[in-house]
Amino acid sequence: MDLHWLSIDEASRRLDAREISSRELTKAVLDRIEAVDGRVGAYLSLAAESALESADAADKRRSDGERGSLLGIPVALKDVLSKRGLPTTCGSRMLESYVPPYDATVVELLDRAGAVVLGKTNMDEFAMGSSTENSAYHPTHNPWDLERVPGGSSGGSAAAVAAGEATFALGSDTGGSIRQPAALCGVVGMKPTYGRVSRFGLVAFASSLDQIGPFTRTVRDTATVLNAICGHDKRDSTSAPVDVPDFTVGLDRGVQGLRIGVPREYMPSSLDAGVRAKVEAALSAFESQGAIIERDVPLPSTEAALAVYYIIAPSEASANLARYDGVKYGFSYTQGKTMWENMEMTRGQGFGAEVKRRIMIGTYALSSGYYDAYYLKAQKVRTVIRNEFDAAFEKYDVLVSPVTPTPAFKIGEKANDPYAMYLNDVFTLPVNIAGLPGISVPAGLVDGLPVGLQVIGKPFDEEAVLRVASAFEAASGWQDQHPPL
Ligand code: GLN
């Protein structure tokens, strides 16, 4: 098999056996990027030279006797994660020339594990979007059909892993930005429980929802990456001081006797028939493996989730993005007559349309007189949504659902219709609102395009999510399906 298609698991086995070196592996992936990224557009910036240096360092560590599942494995980082010395644009003109002077905790952890950073991947500006079309630089194309979107906002990371342009990648998920692009690109993508992974060094979008997670080509690889990046960090006060198990143990336990619920509201009559058929096939597979399936699990406030998200996320974003004033970071307009004029021009020119829309919505929802009606109300409904999940998890070990209502749409199709774009995330947003772990596993092709199965778990029960995902992966026969690039 071409080296650029190796899973983390297989690559590290071959590295241990000295059948390949990290330099060879890294070179193979860089060659693949060279060959296909002109068409895919997954990357915003490459760090080829430093990647090869890291690969050599990893090879040296291995020959000195060190072992480790990520030692020498090439990774792509969503351009919202800070790595010292590399540009971190967040897909925005505002941060076009920003180079962070420090590493995000996840980057530090990957570095310690010996992973090889290839570069930074494309994304919707400040992670606001579901198609990567909101990038200020260029769109990313879905490797399965170049005329379609890869999903978003972590579309570059998903496309890179799907196209063999990285062995794995990291992204961030505020309302679905890992799971949705993973589904549309046919790779595994997981959002861990809120608090599982430190967000120190992740540029903030909506702080009560943001979480970092992996994109991989197998469920086992996702478990391996979680082992490296999870854990308490005193530099992120929301990171939880809970033990981190070895997530690769128990992956093969199967679903015998597990109680799997299917939320009624996640299988609406409007669901794409092809997507529905894939979820039904998954349920039959679980059933034949001895799981107890219960349909029609009520999560009645699901219909309010979109509204809740589009109050809370923009409100938090309006506060988080106040720091881009032309003084502290990045782009700065200086020709104005007053400080206010400079600030206005900096923000007017530095931000794209979707980011401005979010800032306006958020500022409005937080303004005096409207705060109670919008923000406070949204927080109350958020609690109701959380309680409904809690009640469901008293009866079920996990919940399963589609990830997206349809397969990937065409580039440009929804670009001018924000509401149609927002609707893409109806099945993923509630999971962030409740702070739960959720994964997207490839569920097969619908008209030649990948769709995903979502598995949602109890807080900090990533193990059950991974176990169910792994059982489904084994039954689905998806392994090693690659786009015809
Ligand atoms: N698509 C959603 C939004 O635009 C979610 C984005 C995300 O998870 N970062 O806000």
Coordinates of C-alpha atoms and ligand atoms in Angstrom, one line a residue:
M1 CA 0.0 0.0 0.0
D2 CA 1.1 3.6 -0.7
L3 CA 2.7 5.0 2.5
H4 CA 0.4 8.0 2.4
W5 CA -2.6 5.7 3.0
L6 CA -1.2 4.0 6.1
S7 CA -3.2 4.2 9.3
I8 CA -1.3 5.4 12.4
D9 CA -1.5 1.9 13.7
E10 CA 0.0 0.3 10.7
A11 CA 2.6 3.0 10.2
S12 CA 3.9 2.8 13.7
R13 CA 4.1 -1.0 13.4
R14 CA 6.2 -0.6 10.3
L15 CA 8.3 2.1 12.0
D16 CA 8.9 -0.2 15.0
A17 CA 9.9 -3.0 12.7
R18 CA 12.3 -0.7 10.8
E19 CA 10.6 -1.4 7.6
I20 CA 10.2 2.3 7.0
S21 CA 11.6 5.5 8.5
S22 CA 9.6 8.5 9.5
R23 CA 11.5 10.5 6.9
E24 CA 10.2 8.1 4.2
L25 CA 6.7 8.3 5.5
T26 CA 6.8 12.1 5.8
K27 CA 8.3 12.4 2.4
A28 CA 5.6 10.2 0.9
V29 CA 2.9 12.3 2.5
L30 CA 4.6 15.6 1.3
D31 CA 4.8 14.1 -2.2
R32 CA 1.1 13.3 -2.0
I33 CA 0.3 16.9 -1.0
E34 CA 2.4 18.1 -3.9
A35 CA 0.5 15.8 -6.2
V36 CA -3.1 16.5 -5.2
D37 CA -3.4 19.6 -3.0
G38 CA -3.6 21.9 -6.1
R39 CA -7.0 20.3 -6.6
V40 CA -8.1 19.8 -3.0
G41 CA -6.8 22.9 -1.3
A42 CA -6.7 21.4 2.1
Y43 CA -3.7 23.4 3.3
L44 CA -3.2 27.0 4.0
S45 CA 0.5 26.7 4.8
L46 CA 3.1 23.9 4.7
A47 CA 6.1 23.4 6.9
A48 CA 7.9 20.8 4.7
E49 CA 11.4 21.6 5.9
S50 CA 10.6 21.5 9.6
A51 CA 8.5 18.4 9.1
L52 CA 11.5 16.6 7.6
E53 CA 13.6 17.8 10.5
S54 CA 11.0 16.5 13.0
A55 CA 10.9 13.2 11.1
D56 CA 14.7 12.8 11.4
A57 CA 14.5 13.6 15.1
A58 CA 11.8 10.9 15.5
D59 CA 13.9 8.4 13.6
K60 CA 16.7 9.2 16.0
R61 CA 14.5 8.8 19.0
R62 CA 13.4 5.4 17.7
S63 CA 16.9 4.2 17.0
D64 CA 17.7 5.2 20.6
G65 CA 15.1 2.7 21.7
E66 CA 12.1 4.9 22.2
R67 CA 8.7 3.6 21.2
G68 CA 5.4 5.4 20.9
S69 CA 2.4 5.2 18.6
L70 CA 2.7 8.7 17.3
L71 CA 6.5 8.8 17.1
G72 CA 7.3 9.9 13.6
I73 CA 3.7 10.1 12.4
P74 CA 2.7 13.1 10.1
V75 CA -0.1 15.3 11.3
A76 CA -2.0 18.3 9.9
L77 CA -3.2 21.1 12.3
K78 CA -6.3 23.2 11.7
D79 CA -5.2 26.8 11.4
V80 CA -6.9 27.8 14.6
L81 CA -4.2 25.9 16.7
S82 CA -1.1 27.8 17.7
K83 CA 2.3 26.4 16.9
R84 CA 5.2 28.5 17.7
G85 CA 6.8 29.9 14.5
L86 CA 4.1 28.9 12.1
P87 CA 1.4 31.2 10.8
T88 CA -2.0 30.9 12.5
T89 CA -4.5 32.7 10.4
C90 CA -7.8 31.2 11.5
G91 CA -8.8 31.5 7.8
S92 CA -9.0 35.2 8.3
R93 CA -7.4 38.3 6.8
M94 CA -7.3 39.6 10.3
L95 CA -4.6 37.2 11.3
E96 CA -2.9 36.9 7.9
S97 CA 0.6 37.8 9.3
Y98 CA 0.1 36.5 12.9
V99 CA 2.7 34.0 14.1
P100 CA 2.1 32.8 17.6
P101 CA 5.0 32.9 20.0
Y102 CA 3.9 29.8 21.9
D103 CA 2.5 26.3 21.4
A104 CA -1.1 25.1 22.1
T105 CA -1.1 22.4 24.8
V106 CA -2.2 19.8 22.2
V107 CA 0.6 20.8 19.9
E108 CA 3.1 20.5 22.8
L109 CA 1.6 17.1 23.6
L110 CA 1.9 15.9 20.0
D111 CA 5.5 17.2 19.9
R112 CA 6.3 15.3 23.0
A113 CA 4.8 12.2 21.5
G114 CA 7.0 12.8 18.4
A115 CA 4.3 13.5 15.8
V116 CA 5.5 15.4 12.7
V117 CA 3.6 18.6 11.9
L118 CA 3.1 19.0 8.1
G119 CA 1.4 22.3 8.1
K120 CA -1.8 24.2 8.8
T121 CA -5.2 23.4 7.2
N122 CA -7.9 25.5 5.7
M123 CA -11.0 26.4 7.6
D124 CA -14.0 28.7 7.7
E125 CA -13.0 32.1 9.1
F126 CA -12.7 31.8 12.9
A127 CA -14.4 28.4 12.6
M128 CA -17.7 29.9 11.6
G129 CA -19.3 27.9 8.9
S130 CA -20.1 24.4 7.6
S131 CA -18.4 24.3 4.2
T132 CA -14.9 26.0 4.5
E133 CA -16.2 28.5 1.9
N134 CA -15.9 31.2 4.5
S135 CA -12.1 30.9 4.4
A136 CA -10.6 34.3 3.4
Y137 CA -8.0 32.4 1.3
H138 CA -9.6 29.8 -0.9
P139 CA -12.3 27.1 -0.7
T140 CA -11.3 23.4 0.0
H141 CA -12.7 20.8 -2.4
N142 CA -14.2 17.5 -1.3
P143 CA -11.8 14.8 -2.3
W144 CA -14.7 12.6 -3.3
D145 CA -16.1 15.2 -5.7
L146 CA -14.1 18.3 -6.3
E147 CA -17.2 20.3 -7.1
R148 CA -18.5 19.8 -3.6
V149 CA -17.7 21.2 -0.2
P150 CA -15.7 19.1 2.3
G151 CA -17.9 20.4 5.1
G152 CA -16.6 22.8 7.8
S153 CA -15.4 24.5 9.6
S154 CA -12.5 22.0 9.8
G155 CA -12.8 21.2 6.1
G156 CA -9.1 21.3 5.4
S157 CA -8.2 18.8 8.1
A158 CA -11.0 16.4 7.0
A159 CA -10.0 16.7 3.3
A160 CA -6.3 16.2 4.1
V161 CA -6.9 12.9 5.9
A162 CA -9.4 11.8 3.3
A163 CA -7.0 12.5 0.4
G164 CA -4.0 10.9 2.0
E165 CA -2.4 14.3 2.6
A166 CA -1.9 13.6 6.3
T167 CA -1.9 10.5 8.4
F168 CA -4.1 12.3 10.9
A169 CA -5.2 15.8 11.7
L170 CA -6.6 17.9 14.5
G171 CA -9.6 20.2 14.3
S172 CA -12.0 22.0 16.6
D173 CA -15.7 21.5 17.0
T174 CA -18.0 24.1 18.4
G175 CA -21.3 23.0 16.8
G176 CA -20.2 20.1 14.6
S177 CA -17.0 21.3 12.9
I178 CA -15.2 18.0 13.3
R179 CA -18.0 15.5 12.9
Q180 CA -19.7 17.2 9.9
P181 CA -16.6 17.5 7.7
A182 CA -15.5 14.0 8.8
A183 CA -18.9 12.6 7.6
L184 CA -18.8 14.4 4.3
C185 CA -15.2 13.4 3.6
G186 CA -15.5 9.7 4.7
V187 CA -13.1 9.8 7.6
V188 CA -13.5 9.3 11.4
G189 CA -13.8 12.6 13.4
M190 CA -14.4 12.9 17.1
K191 CA -15.4 15.7 19.5
P192 CA -14.4 14.6 23.0
T193 CA -16.4 15.7 26.1
Y194 CA -16.2 19.4 26.9
G195 CA -13.2 19.6 29.3
R196 CA -11.5 16.5 28.0
V197 CA -8.8 18.3 25.9
S198 CA -7.1 21.5 26.9
R199 CA -7.9 24.4 24.7
F200 CA -4.9 26.5 25.7
G201 CA -3.6 27.8 22.4
L202 CA -6.8 27.2 20.5
V203 CA -8.1 30.5 19.2
A204 CA -11.4 30.9 20.9
F205 CA -14.7 31.0 19.0
A206 CA -17.4 30.2 21.6
S207 CA -15.7 29.2 24.8
S208 CA -18.5 27.2 26.4
L209 CA -18.8 25.0 23.3
D210 CA -15.3 24.7 21.7
Q211 CA -13.5 21.4 21.9
I212 CA -10.4 20.0 20.0
G213 CA -10.4 16.6 18.5
P214 CA -8.9 14.2 15.9
F215 CA -9.5 13.2 12.3
T216 CA -8.2 9.8 11.4
R217 CA -8.9 7.0 8.9
T218 CA -9.8 4.4 11.6
V219 CA -11.5 4.4 15.0
R220 CA -8.4 2.8 16.6
D221 CA -6.3 5.7 15.4
T222 CA -8.8 8.2 17.0
A223 CA -8.3 6.3 20.3
T224 CA -4.6 6.5 19.9
V225 CA -4.7 10.3 19.3
L226 CA -7.0 10.8 22.2
N227 CA -4.5 9.0 24.4
A228 CA -2.0 11.7 23.5
I229 CA -4.1 14.8 23.7
C230 CA -6.6 14.3 26.6
G231 CA -6.0 15.3 30.1
H232 CA -6.1 18.1 32.6
D233 CA -4.1 21.3 32.0
K234 CA -3.8 24.0 34.5
R235 CA -3.6 26.6 31.7
D236 CA -7.2 25.9 30.7
S237 CA -9.5 26.3 33.6
T238 CA -12.3 24.4 31.8
S239 CA -10.1 21.3 31.3
A240 CA -11.4 18.6 33.7
P241 CA -9.3 17.0 36.3
V242 CA -10.5 13.5 35.4
D243 CA -8.4 10.4 34.7
V244 CA -7.6 9.5 31.2
P245 CA -8.0 5.8 30.4
D246 CA -6.2 4.0 27.6
F247 CA -8.8 4.5 24.9
T248 CA -7.4 1.7 22.7
V249 CA -8.3 -0.9 25.4
G250 CA -11.8 -2.3 24.9
L251 CA -12.3 -1.2 21.3
D252 CA -13.0 -4.7 20.3
R253 CA -15.4 -5.6 23.0
G254 CA -18.4 -5.5 20.6
V255 CA -21.9 -4.2 21.4
Q256 CA -23.4 -7.4 22.9
G257 CA -25.9 -6.3 25.6
L258 CA -25.3 -2.5 25.0
R259 CA -28.4 -0.3 25.0
I260 CA -28.5 1.9 22.0
G261 CA -31.1 4.6 21.7
V262 CA -32.1 6.4 18.5
P263 CA -33.4 9.9 19.1
R264 CA -36.8 10.4 17.3
E265 CA -36.0 14.0 16.4
Y266 CA -32.8 13.0 14.6
M267 CA -34.7 10.8 12.1
P268 CA -37.2 13.4 10.7
S269 CA -39.3 12.6 7.6
S270 CA -37.3 15.2 5.7
L271 CA -34.0 13.1 6.2
D272 CA -32.3 12.2 2.9
A273 CA -33.4 8.7 1.9
G274 CA -29.9 7.5 1.3
V275 CA -28.7 8.8 4.7
R276 CA -31.6 7.1 6.4
A277 CA -30.9 3.8 4.7
K278 CA -27.3 4.0 6.0
V279 CA -28.4 4.6 9.6
E280 CA -31.0 1.8 9.3
A281 CA -28.2 -0.6 8.1
A282 CA -26.1 0.4 11.1
L283 CA -29.0 -0.3 13.4
S284 CA -29.5 -3.8 11.9
A285 CA -25.8 -4.5 12.2
F286 CA -25.9 -3.5 15.9
E287 CA -29.0 -5.6 16.4
S288 CA -27.4 -8.7 14.9
Q289 CA -24.4 -8.2 17.1
G290 CA -26.6 -8.4 20.2
A291 CA -27.2 -4.8 21.0
I292 CA -30.6 -3.7 22.3
I293 CA -32.0 -1.0 20.0
E294 CA -34.6 1.4 21.1
R295 CA -36.1 3.8 18.6
D296 CA -38.1 7.0 19.1
V297 CA -36.1 8.1 22.1
P298 CA -37.5 11.6 22.9
L299 CA -35.3 14.6 22.9
P300 CA -38.2 17.1 22.3
S301 CA -36.1 20.3 22.7
T302 CA -33.9 19.4 19.7
E303 CA -35.9 21.8 17.6
A304 CA -34.8 24.6 19.8
A305 CA -31.1 23.7 19.7
L306 CA -30.4 25.6 16.5
A307 CA -31.8 28.8 18.0
V308 CA -30.0 28.3 21.3
Y309 CA -26.7 27.7 19.5
Y310 CA -27.2 30.8 17.3
I311 CA -27.7 33.0 20.4
I312 CA -25.0 31.5 22.6
A313 CA -22.2 30.9 20.0
P314 CA -22.4 34.4 18.5
S315 CA -22.7 36.0 21.9
E316 CA -19.5 34.3 23.1
A317 CA -17.9 35.1 19.7
S318 CA -18.7 38.8 20.0
A319 CA -16.8 38.9 23.3
N320 CA -13.9 36.7 22.1
L321 CA -13.4 38.6 18.9
A322 CA -13.4 42.0 20.6
R323 CA -9.6 41.5 21.0
Y324 CA -9.0 42.1 17.2
D325 CA -8.9 45.8 17.5
G326 CA -5.8 46.4 15.4
V327 CA -3.6 47.0 18.4
K328 CA -2.9 43.6 19.9
Y329 CA -2.8 41.1 17.0
G330 CA -2.6 40.9 13.3
F331 CA -4.1 43.3 10.8
S332 CA -4.0 47.0 11.7
Y333 CA -5.5 49.9 9.8
T334 CA -3.5 53.0 10.7
Q335 CA -4.5 55.7 8.2
G336 CA -7.6 56.9 10.2
K337 CA -7.8 60.3 11.9
T338 CA -8.9 58.8 15.2
M339 CA -8.3 55.7 17.2
W340 CA -12.0 54.8 16.7
E341 CA -11.7 55.2 12.9
N342 CA -8.7 52.9 12.9
M343 CA -10.5 50.3 14.9
E344 CA -13.6 50.5 12.7
M345 CA -11.5 50.1 9.6
T346 CA -9.4 47.3 11.1
R347 CA -12.5 45.3 11.9
G348 CA -14.4 46.3 8.8
Q349 CA -11.6 45.2 6.5
G350 CA -10.1 42.3 8.6
F351 CA -13.3 40.3 9.1
G352 CA -15.4 38.6 6.4
A353 CA -19.2 38.7 6.1
E354 CA -20.1 35.7 8.2
V355 CA -17.9 36.8 11.1
K356 CA -19.4 40.2 11.0
R357 CA -22.9 38.7 11.0
R358 CA -22.1 36.7 14.1
I359 CA -20.6 39.6 15.9
M360 CA -23.7 41.7 15.2
I361 CA -26.1 38.9 16.3
G362 CA -24.0 38.3 19.5
T363 CA -23.7 42.0 20.4
Y364 CA -27.4 42.4 19.9
A365 CA -28.3 39.3 22.0
L366 CA -26.1 40.6 24.8
S367 CA -27.2 44.2 24.7
S368 CA -29.1 45.8 27.6
G369 CA -32.8 45.2 27.2
Y370 CA -32.3 42.2 25.0
Y371 CA -30.0 40.1 27.3
D372 CA -32.9 38.6 29.2
A373 CA -35.0 37.9 26.2
Y374 CA -32.3 36.2 24.2
Y375 CA -29.1 35.2 26.0
L376 CA -30.6 34.3 29.3
K377 CA -33.5 32.5 27.7
A378 CA -31.0 30.6 25.5
Q379 CA -29.1 29.5 28.6
K380 CA -32.3 28.3 30.2
V381 CA -33.2 26.2 27.2
R382 CA -29.6 24.9 27.1
T383 CA -30.2 23.4 30.6
V384 CA -33.4 21.8 29.3
I385 CA -31.6 20.2 26.4
R386 CA -28.9 19.0 28.7
N387 CA -31.5 17.5 31.1
E388 CA -33.2 15.7 28.2
F389 CA -29.9 14.0 27.3
D390 CA -29.3 13.1 31.0
A391 CA -32.7 11.4 31.1
A392 CA -31.9 9.5 27.9
F393 CA -28.6 8.3 29.2
E394 CA -30.3 6.9 32.3
K395 CA -31.7 4.3 29.9
Y396 CA -29.1 4.0 27.1
D397 CA -25.4 3.6 26.9
V398 CA -25.1 5.6 23.7
L399 CA -27.3 7.3 21.2
V400 CA -26.8 6.9 17.5
S401 CA -28.0 9.2 14.6
P402 CA -27.1 10.6 11.3
V403 CA -24.3 13.3 11.3
T404 CA -25.8 15.4 8.5
P405 CA -29.2 15.5 6.9
T406 CA -27.6 15.1 3.4
P407 CA -24.3 14.2 1.7
A408 CA -21.9 17.0 0.7
F409 CA -23.6 19.8 -1.3
K410 CA -22.1 21.8 -4.2
I411 CA -19.6 24.6 -3.7
G412 CA -21.7 27.8 -3.9
E413 CA -25.0 26.0 -3.4
K414 CA -25.7 27.4 0.1
A415 CA -23.0 30.2 0.3
N416 CA -25.6 33.0 0.1
D417 CA -28.2 31.4 2.4
P418 CA -26.9 31.4 6.0
Y419 CA -30.0 29.6 7.3
A420 CA -29.7 26.7 4.9
M421 CA -26.0 26.5 5.9
Y422 CA -26.9 26.5 9.6
L423 CA -29.3 23.7 9.1
N424 CA -26.5 21.4 8.3
D425 CA -25.6 21.1 11.9
V426 CA -29.0 20.2 13.4
F427 CA -27.8 16.8 14.5
T428 CA -24.3 17.9 15.8
L429 CA -25.0 21.2 17.6
P430 CA -27.0 19.7 20.5
V431 CA -24.0 17.5 21.4
N432 CA -21.9 20.7 22.0
I433 CA -24.8 22.4 23.8
A434 CA -24.8 19.5 26.3
G435 CA -21.0 19.1 26.3
L436 CA -21.1 15.4 25.3
P437 CA -18.6 13.3 23.4
G438 CA -19.6 12.5 19.8
I439 CA -18.0 10.7 16.9
S440 CA -18.6 10.5 13.2
V441 CA -17.7 7.1 11.6
P442 CA -18.0 6.5 7.8
A443 CA -21.3 4.8 7.1
G444 CA -20.8 4.2 3.3
L445 CA -21.5 6.1 0.1
V446 CA -24.8 7.7 -1.0
D447 CA -24.6 8.4 -4.8
G448 CA -20.8 8.2 -4.6
L449 CA -20.5 10.6 -1.6
P450 CA -19.6 9.6 2.0
V451 CA -22.0 10.0 4.9
G452 CA -21.4 9.4 8.6
L453 CA -23.0 7.7 11.5
Q454 CA -22.9 9.7 14.8
V455 CA -22.4 8.0 18.1
I456 CA -23.1 10.2 21.2
G457 CA -22.0 9.2 24.7
K458 CA -22.4 10.2 28.3
P459 CA -19.9 12.9 29.6
F460 CA -16.4 11.4 29.8
D461 CA -17.6 8.1 28.4
E462 CA -15.6 8.3 25.2
E463 CA -14.8 4.6 25.7
A464 CA -18.4 3.5 25.0
V465 CA -18.6 5.8 22.0
L466 CA -15.3 4.4 20.6
R467 CA -16.4 0.8 21.3
V468 CA -19.7 1.2 19.4
A469 CA -18.0 3.1 16.6
S470 CA -15.4 0.4 16.3
A471 CA -18.0 -2.4 16.2
F472 CA -19.8 -0.4 13.4
E473 CA -16.6 0.1 11.5
A474 CA -15.8 -3.6 11.5
A475 CA -19.3 -4.4 10.3
S476 CA -19.5 -1.7 7.7
G477 CA -16.6 -2.9 5.6
W478 CA -15.6 0.7 5.0
Q479 CA -11.9 0.3 5.8
D480 CA -9.5 1.5 3.2
Q481 CA -11.9 3.2 0.9
H482 CA -10.3 6.1 -0.7
P483 CA -11.5 8.8 -3.0
P484 CA -10.7 8.5 -6.7
L485 CA -8.2 11.4 -6.9
Ligands
GLN1 N1 -21.2 25.3 11.6 C1 -21.3 25.8 12.9 C2 -21.1 27.3 12.9 O1 -21.0 27.8 11.8 C3 -20.3 25.1 13.8 C4 -19.0 25.6 13.6 C5 -18.0 24.9 14.5 O2 -18.2 23.8 15.1 N2 -16.8 25.5 14.7 O3 -21.0 27.9 13.9

